PDB file of C-alpha atoms in Angstrom:
ATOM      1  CA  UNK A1241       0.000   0.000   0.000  1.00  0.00           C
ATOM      2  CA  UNK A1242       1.192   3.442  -1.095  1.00  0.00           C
ATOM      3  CA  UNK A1243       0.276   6.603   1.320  1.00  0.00           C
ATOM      4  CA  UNK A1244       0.791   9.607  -0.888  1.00  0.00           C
ATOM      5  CA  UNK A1245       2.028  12.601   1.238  1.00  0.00           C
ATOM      6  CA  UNK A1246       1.235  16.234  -0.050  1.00  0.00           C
ATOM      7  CA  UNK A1247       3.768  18.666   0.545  1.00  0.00           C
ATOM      8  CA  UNK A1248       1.378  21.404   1.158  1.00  0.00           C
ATOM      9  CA  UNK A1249       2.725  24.715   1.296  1.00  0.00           C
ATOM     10  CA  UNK A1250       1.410  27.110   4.154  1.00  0.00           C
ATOM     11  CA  UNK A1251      -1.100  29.878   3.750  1.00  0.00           C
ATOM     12  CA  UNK A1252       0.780  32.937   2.954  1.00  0.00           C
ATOM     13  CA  UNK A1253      -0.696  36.072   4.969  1.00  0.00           C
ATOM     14  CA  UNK A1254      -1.373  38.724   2.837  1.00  0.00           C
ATOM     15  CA  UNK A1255      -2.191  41.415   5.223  1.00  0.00           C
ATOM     16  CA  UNK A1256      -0.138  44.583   5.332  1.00  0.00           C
ATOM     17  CA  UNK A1257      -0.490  45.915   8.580  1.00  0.00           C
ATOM     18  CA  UNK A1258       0.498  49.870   9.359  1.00  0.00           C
ATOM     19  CA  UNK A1259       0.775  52.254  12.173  1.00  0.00           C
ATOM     20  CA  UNK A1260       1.879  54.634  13.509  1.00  0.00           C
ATOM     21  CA  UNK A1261       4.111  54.052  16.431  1.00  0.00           C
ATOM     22  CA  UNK A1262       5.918  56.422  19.280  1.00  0.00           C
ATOM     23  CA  UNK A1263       6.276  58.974  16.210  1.00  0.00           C
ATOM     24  CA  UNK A1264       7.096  56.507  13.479  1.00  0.00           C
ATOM     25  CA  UNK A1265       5.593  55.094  10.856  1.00  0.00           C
ATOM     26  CA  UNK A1266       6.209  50.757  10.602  1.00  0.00           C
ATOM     27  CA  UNK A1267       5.043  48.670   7.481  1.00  0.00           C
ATOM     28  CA  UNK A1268       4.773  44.670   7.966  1.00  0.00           C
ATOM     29  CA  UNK A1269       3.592  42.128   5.552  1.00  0.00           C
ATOM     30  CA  UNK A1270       4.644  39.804   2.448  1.00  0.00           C
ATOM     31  CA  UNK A1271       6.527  40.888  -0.403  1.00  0.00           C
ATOM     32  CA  UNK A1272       9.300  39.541  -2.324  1.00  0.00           C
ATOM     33  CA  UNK A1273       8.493  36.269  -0.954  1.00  0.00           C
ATOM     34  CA  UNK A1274       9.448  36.827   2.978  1.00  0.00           C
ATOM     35  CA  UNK A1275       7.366  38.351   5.771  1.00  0.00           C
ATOM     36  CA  UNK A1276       9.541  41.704   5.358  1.00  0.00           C
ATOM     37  CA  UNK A1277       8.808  45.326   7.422  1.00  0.00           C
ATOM     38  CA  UNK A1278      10.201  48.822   7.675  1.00  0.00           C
ATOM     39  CA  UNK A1279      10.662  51.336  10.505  1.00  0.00           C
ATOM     40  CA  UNK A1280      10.676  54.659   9.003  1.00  0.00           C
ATOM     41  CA  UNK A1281      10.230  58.409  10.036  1.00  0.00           C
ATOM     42  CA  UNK A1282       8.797  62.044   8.052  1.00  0.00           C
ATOM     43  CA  UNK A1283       9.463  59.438   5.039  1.00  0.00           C
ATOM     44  CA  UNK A1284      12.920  58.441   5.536  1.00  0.00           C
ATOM     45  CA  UNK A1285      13.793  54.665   5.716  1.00  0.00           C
ATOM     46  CA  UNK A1286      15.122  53.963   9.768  1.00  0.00           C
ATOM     47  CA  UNK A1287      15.608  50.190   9.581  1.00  0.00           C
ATOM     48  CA  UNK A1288      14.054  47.115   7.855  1.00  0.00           C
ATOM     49  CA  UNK A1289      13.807  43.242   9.324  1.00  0.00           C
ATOM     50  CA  UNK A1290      12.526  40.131   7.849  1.00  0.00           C
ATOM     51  CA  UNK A1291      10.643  37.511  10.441  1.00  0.00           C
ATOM     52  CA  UNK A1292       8.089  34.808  10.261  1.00  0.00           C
ATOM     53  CA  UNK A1293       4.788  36.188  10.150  1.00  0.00           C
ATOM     54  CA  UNK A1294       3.125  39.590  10.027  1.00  0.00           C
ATOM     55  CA  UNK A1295       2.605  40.339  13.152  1.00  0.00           C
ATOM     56  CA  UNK A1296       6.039  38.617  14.238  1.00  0.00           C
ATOM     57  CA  UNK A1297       7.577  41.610  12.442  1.00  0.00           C
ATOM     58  CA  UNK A1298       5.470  44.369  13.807  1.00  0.00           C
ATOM     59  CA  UNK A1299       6.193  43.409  17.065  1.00  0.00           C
ATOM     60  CA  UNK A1300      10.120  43.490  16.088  1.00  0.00           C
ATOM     61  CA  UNK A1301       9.387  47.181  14.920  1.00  0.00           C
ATOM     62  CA  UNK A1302       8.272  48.173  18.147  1.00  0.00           C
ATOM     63  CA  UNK A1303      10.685  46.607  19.634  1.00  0.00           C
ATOM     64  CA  UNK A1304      13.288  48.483  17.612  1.00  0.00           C
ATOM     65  CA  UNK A1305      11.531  51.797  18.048  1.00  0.00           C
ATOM     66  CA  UNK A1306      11.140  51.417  21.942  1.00  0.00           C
ATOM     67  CA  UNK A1307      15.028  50.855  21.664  1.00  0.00           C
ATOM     68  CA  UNK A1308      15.552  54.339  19.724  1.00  0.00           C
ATOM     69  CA  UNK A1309      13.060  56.462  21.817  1.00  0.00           C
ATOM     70  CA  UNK A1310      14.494  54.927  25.067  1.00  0.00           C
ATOM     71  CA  UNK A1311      18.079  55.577  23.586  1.00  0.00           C
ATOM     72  CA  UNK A1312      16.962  59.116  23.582  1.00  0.00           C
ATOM     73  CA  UNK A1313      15.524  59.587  26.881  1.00  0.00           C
ATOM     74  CA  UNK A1314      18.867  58.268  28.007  1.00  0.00           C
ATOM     75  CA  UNK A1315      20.522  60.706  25.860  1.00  0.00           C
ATOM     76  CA  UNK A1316      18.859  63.702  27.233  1.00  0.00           C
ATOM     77  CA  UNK A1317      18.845  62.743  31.072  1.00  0.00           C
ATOM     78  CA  UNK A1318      17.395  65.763  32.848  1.00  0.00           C
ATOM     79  CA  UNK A1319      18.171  68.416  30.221  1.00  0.00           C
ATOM     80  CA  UNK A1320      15.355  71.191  29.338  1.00  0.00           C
ATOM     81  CA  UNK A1321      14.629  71.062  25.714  1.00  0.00           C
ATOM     82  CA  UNK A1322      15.436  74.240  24.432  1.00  0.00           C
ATOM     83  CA  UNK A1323      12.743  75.787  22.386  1.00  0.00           C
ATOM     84  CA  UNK A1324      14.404  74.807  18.855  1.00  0.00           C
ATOM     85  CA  UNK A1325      14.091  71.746  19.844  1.00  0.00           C
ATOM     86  CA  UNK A1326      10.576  72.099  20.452  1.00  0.00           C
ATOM     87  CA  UNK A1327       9.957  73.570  17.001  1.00  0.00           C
ATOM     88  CA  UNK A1328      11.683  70.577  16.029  1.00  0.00           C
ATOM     89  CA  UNK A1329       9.637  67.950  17.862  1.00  0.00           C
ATOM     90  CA  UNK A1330       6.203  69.876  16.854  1.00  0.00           C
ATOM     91  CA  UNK A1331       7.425  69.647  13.081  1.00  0.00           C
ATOM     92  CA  UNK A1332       7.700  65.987  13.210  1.00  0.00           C
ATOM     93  CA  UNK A1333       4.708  65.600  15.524  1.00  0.00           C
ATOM     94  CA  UNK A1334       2.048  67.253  13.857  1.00  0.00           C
ATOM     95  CA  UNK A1335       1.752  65.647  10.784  1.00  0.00           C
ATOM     96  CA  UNK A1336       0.781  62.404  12.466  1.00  0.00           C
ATOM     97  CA  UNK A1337      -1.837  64.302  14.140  1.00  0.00           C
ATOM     98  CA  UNK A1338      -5.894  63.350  13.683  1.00  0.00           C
ATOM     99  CA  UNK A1339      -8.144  66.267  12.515  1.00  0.00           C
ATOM    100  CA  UNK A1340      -9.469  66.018  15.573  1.00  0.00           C
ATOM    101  CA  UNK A1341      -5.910  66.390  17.807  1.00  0.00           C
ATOM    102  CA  UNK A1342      -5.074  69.189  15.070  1.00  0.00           C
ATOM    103  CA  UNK A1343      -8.348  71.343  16.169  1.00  0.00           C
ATOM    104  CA  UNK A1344      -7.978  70.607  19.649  1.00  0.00           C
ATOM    105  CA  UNK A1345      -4.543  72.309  19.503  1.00  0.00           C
ATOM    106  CA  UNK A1346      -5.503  75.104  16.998  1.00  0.00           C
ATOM    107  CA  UNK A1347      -8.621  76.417  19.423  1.00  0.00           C
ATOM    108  CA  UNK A1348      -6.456  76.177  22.813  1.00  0.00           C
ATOM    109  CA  UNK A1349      -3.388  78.121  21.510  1.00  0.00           C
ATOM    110  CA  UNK A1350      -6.089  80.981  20.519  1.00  0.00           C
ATOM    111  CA  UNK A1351      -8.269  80.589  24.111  1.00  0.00           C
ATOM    112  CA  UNK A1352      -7.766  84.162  25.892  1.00  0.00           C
ATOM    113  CA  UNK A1353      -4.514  83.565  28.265  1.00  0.00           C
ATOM    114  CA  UNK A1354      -4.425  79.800  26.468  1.00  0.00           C
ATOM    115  CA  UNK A1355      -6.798  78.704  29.063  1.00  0.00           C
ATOM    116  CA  UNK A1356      -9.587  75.582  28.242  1.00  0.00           C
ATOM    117  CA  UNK A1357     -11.391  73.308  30.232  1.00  0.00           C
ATOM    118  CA  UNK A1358     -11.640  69.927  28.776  1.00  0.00           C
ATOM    119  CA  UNK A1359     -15.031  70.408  28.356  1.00  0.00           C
ATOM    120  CA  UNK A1360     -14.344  73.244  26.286  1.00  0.00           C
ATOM    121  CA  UNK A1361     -11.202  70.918  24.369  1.00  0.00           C
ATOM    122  CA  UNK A1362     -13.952  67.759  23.583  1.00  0.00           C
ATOM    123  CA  UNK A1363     -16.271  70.123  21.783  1.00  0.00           C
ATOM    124  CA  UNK A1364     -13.052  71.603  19.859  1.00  0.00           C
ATOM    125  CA  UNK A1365     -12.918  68.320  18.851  1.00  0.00           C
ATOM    126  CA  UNK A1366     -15.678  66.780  18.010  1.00  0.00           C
ATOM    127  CA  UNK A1367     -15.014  64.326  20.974  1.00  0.00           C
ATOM    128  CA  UNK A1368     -18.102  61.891  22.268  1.00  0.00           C
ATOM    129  CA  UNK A1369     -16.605  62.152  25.432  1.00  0.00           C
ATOM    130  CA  UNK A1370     -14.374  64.575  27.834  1.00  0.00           C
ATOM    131  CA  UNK A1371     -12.170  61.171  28.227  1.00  0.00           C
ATOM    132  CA  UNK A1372     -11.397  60.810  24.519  1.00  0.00           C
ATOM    133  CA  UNK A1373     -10.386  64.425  24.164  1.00  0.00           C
ATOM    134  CA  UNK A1374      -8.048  64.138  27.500  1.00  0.00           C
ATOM    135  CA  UNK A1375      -6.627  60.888  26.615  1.00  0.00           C
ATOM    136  CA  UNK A1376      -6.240  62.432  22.773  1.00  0.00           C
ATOM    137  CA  UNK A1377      -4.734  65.409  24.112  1.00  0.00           C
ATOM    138  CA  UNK A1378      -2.385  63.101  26.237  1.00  0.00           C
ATOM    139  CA  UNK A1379      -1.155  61.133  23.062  1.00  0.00           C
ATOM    140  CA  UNK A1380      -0.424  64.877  21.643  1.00  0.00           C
ATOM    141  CA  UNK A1381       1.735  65.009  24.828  1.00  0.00           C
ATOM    142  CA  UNK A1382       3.606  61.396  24.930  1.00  0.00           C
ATOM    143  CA  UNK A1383       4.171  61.813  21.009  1.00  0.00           C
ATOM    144  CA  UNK A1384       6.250  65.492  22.378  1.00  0.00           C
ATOM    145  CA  UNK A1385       7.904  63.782  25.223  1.00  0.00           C
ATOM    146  CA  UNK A1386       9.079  60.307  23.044  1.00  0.00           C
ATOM    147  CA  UNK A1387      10.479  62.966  20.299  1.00  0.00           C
ATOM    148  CA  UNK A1388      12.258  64.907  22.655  1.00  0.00           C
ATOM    149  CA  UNK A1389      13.462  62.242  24.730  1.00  0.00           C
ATOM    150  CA  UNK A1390      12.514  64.528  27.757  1.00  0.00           C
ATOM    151  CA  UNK A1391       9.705  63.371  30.436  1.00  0.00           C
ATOM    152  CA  UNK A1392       8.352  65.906  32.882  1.00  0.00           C
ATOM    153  CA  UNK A1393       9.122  65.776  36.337  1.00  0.00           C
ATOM    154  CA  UNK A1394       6.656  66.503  39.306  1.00  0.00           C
ATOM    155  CA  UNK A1395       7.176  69.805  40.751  1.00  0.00           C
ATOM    156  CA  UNK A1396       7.398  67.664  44.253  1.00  0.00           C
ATOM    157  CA  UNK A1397       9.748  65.143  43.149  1.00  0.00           C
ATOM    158  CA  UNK A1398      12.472  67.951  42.190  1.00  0.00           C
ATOM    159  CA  UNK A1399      15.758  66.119  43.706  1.00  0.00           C
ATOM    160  CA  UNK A1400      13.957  62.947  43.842  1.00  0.00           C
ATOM    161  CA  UNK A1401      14.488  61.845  40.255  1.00  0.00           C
ATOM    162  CA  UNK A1402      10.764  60.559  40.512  1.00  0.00           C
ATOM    163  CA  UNK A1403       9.349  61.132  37.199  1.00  0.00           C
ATOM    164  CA  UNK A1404       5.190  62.533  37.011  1.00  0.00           C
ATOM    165  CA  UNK A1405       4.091  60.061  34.257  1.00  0.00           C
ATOM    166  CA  UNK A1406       1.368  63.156  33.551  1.00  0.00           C
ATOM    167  CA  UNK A1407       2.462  63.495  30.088  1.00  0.00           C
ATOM    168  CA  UNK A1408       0.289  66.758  29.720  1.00  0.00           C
ATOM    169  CA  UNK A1409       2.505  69.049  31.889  1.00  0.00           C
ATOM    170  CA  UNK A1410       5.080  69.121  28.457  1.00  0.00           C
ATOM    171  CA  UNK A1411       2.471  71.038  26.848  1.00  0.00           C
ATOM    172  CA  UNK A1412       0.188  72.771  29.846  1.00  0.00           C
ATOM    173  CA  UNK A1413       0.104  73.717  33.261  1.00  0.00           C
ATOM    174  CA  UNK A1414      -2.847  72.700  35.293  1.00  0.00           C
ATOM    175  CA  UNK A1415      -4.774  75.228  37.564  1.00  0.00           C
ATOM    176  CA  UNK A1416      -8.279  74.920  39.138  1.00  0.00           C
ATOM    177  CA  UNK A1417     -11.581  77.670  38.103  1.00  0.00           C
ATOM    178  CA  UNK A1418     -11.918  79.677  41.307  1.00  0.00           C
ATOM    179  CA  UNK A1419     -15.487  80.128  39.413  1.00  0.00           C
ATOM    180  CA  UNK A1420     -16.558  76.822  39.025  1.00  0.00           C
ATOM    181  CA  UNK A1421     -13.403  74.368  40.889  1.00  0.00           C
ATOM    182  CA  UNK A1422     -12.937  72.606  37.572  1.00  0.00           C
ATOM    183  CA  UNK A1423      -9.817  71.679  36.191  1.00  0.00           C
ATOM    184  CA  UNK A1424      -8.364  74.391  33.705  1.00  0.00           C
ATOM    185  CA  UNK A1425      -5.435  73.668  31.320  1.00  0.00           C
ATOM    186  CA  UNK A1426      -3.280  76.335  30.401  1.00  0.00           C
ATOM    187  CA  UNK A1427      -1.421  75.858  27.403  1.00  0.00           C
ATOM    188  CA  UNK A1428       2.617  76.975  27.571  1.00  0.00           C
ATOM    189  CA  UNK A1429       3.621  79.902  25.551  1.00  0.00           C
ATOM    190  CA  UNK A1430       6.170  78.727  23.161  1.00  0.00           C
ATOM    191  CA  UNK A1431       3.430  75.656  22.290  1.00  0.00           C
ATOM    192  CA  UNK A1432       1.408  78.737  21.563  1.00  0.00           C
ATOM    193  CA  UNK A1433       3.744  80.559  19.155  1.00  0.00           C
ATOM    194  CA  UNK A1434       4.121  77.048  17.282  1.00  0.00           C
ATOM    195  CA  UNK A1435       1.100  76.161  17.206  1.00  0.00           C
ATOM    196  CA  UNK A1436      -0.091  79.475  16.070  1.00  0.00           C
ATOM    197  CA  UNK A1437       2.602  80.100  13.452  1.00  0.00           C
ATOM    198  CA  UNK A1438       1.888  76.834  11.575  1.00  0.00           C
TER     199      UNK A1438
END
C-alpha cells in the first residue's frame, strides 16, 4: 500500500499591517516572498527586518523603536529642551496628528490667556466624550515627550528623580476655576507661538 504525502505549502498572509508608532511610521507584511517590514520616520527609511509572520515583524518594529526612543531619553537625562528643539519635535509631531488632535490644539493656543477646560477641548474636537479628548490630548503630549526624549518631572519630586508620568505638563500647566473648581489647562507659551505660526 502506497500513502501519498502532499507537501502542502502554508497559507501565505497577505495582510499589510500599518501604524503609527511612538512617532514613526512601521510597514509589515509579504513581499518579495518573505514576511519583510520597515521602521521609518517624516518618510525616511530607519531600519528594515525580515521575520516569520506579520505580526512577528510588527512586534520586532516596536521593539526596535522602543530601543531608539528609550536611547533618547537616556541621551537627554534631565536636560530642558530648548525651544528649537521644540519647534523641532512639533514639526515631526504634527503631521501624524488626527483632525481632531489638530483642532484641539488650533482652538487652545487661541483661548484668551491659552486657558480651556476639557469640556471646552472635547467640543473643539468633536469628541463623544471629555475622556477621549483628554486621553487624545495626552497622546499629543507622549508623542512630544518620546520625540524629545525629555519626560516631565513633578514639581514635588524635584531632587527625587521621581518622574510625574502626567504626560500633559510638556504642553500645559494645570490650575483649578476659582469660578466653578474645575480643572483648567493652560497651554505653555512657546506651544502657543508654534502652534499658532503653523
Amino acid at each position: 500500500m502506497t500513502v501519498s504525502v502532499e507537501n502542502k505549502l502554508p497559507d501565505i498572509d497577505r495582510r499589510v499591517l500599518k501604524e503609527n508608532y511612538r512617532n514613526y511610521d512601521l510597514i509589515s507584511g509579504f513581499w518579495q516572498d518573505r514576511y519583510r517590514g520597515r521602521v521609518s520616520k517624516l518618510e525616511k527609511k530607519i531600519h528594515e527586518i525580515e521575520g516569520d509572520s506579520v505580526d512577528s515583524v510588527l512586534v520586532s518594529l516596536r521593539q526596535h523603536v522602543d530601543t531608539l526612543t528609550d536611547k533618547n531619553y537616556e541621551r537627554r537625562a534631565d536636560t530642558l529642551p530648548t525651544e528649537n528643539e521644540f519647534k523641532s519635535a512639533f514639526y515631526s509631531v504634527t503631521p501624524v496628528l488626527s483632525d481632531a488632535q489638530n483642532k484641539m490644539l488650533h482652538f487652545h493656543a487661541q483661548k484668551p490667556s491659552r486657558c480651556a477646560s476639557i469640556i471646552e477641548l472635547q467640543h473643539a474636537g468633536n469628541y463623544r466624550s471629555t475622556t477621549q479628548a483628554m486621553l487624545d490630548y495626552v497622546d499629543i503630549a507622549r508623542r512630544f515627550c518620546d520625540e524629545l526624549g525629555f519626560m516631565p518631572k513633578s514639581p514635588s519630586a524635584i531632587g527625587k528623580n521621581e518622574i510625574n508620568k502626567d504626560y500633559k505638563t510638556i504642553l500645559v500647566t494645570v490650575k483649578t476655576s476659582e469660578k466653578h473648581g474645575a480643572e483648567l489647562w493652560v497651554m505653555r507659551p512657546h506651544i502657543v507661538r508654534m502652534v499658532t505660526q503653523s
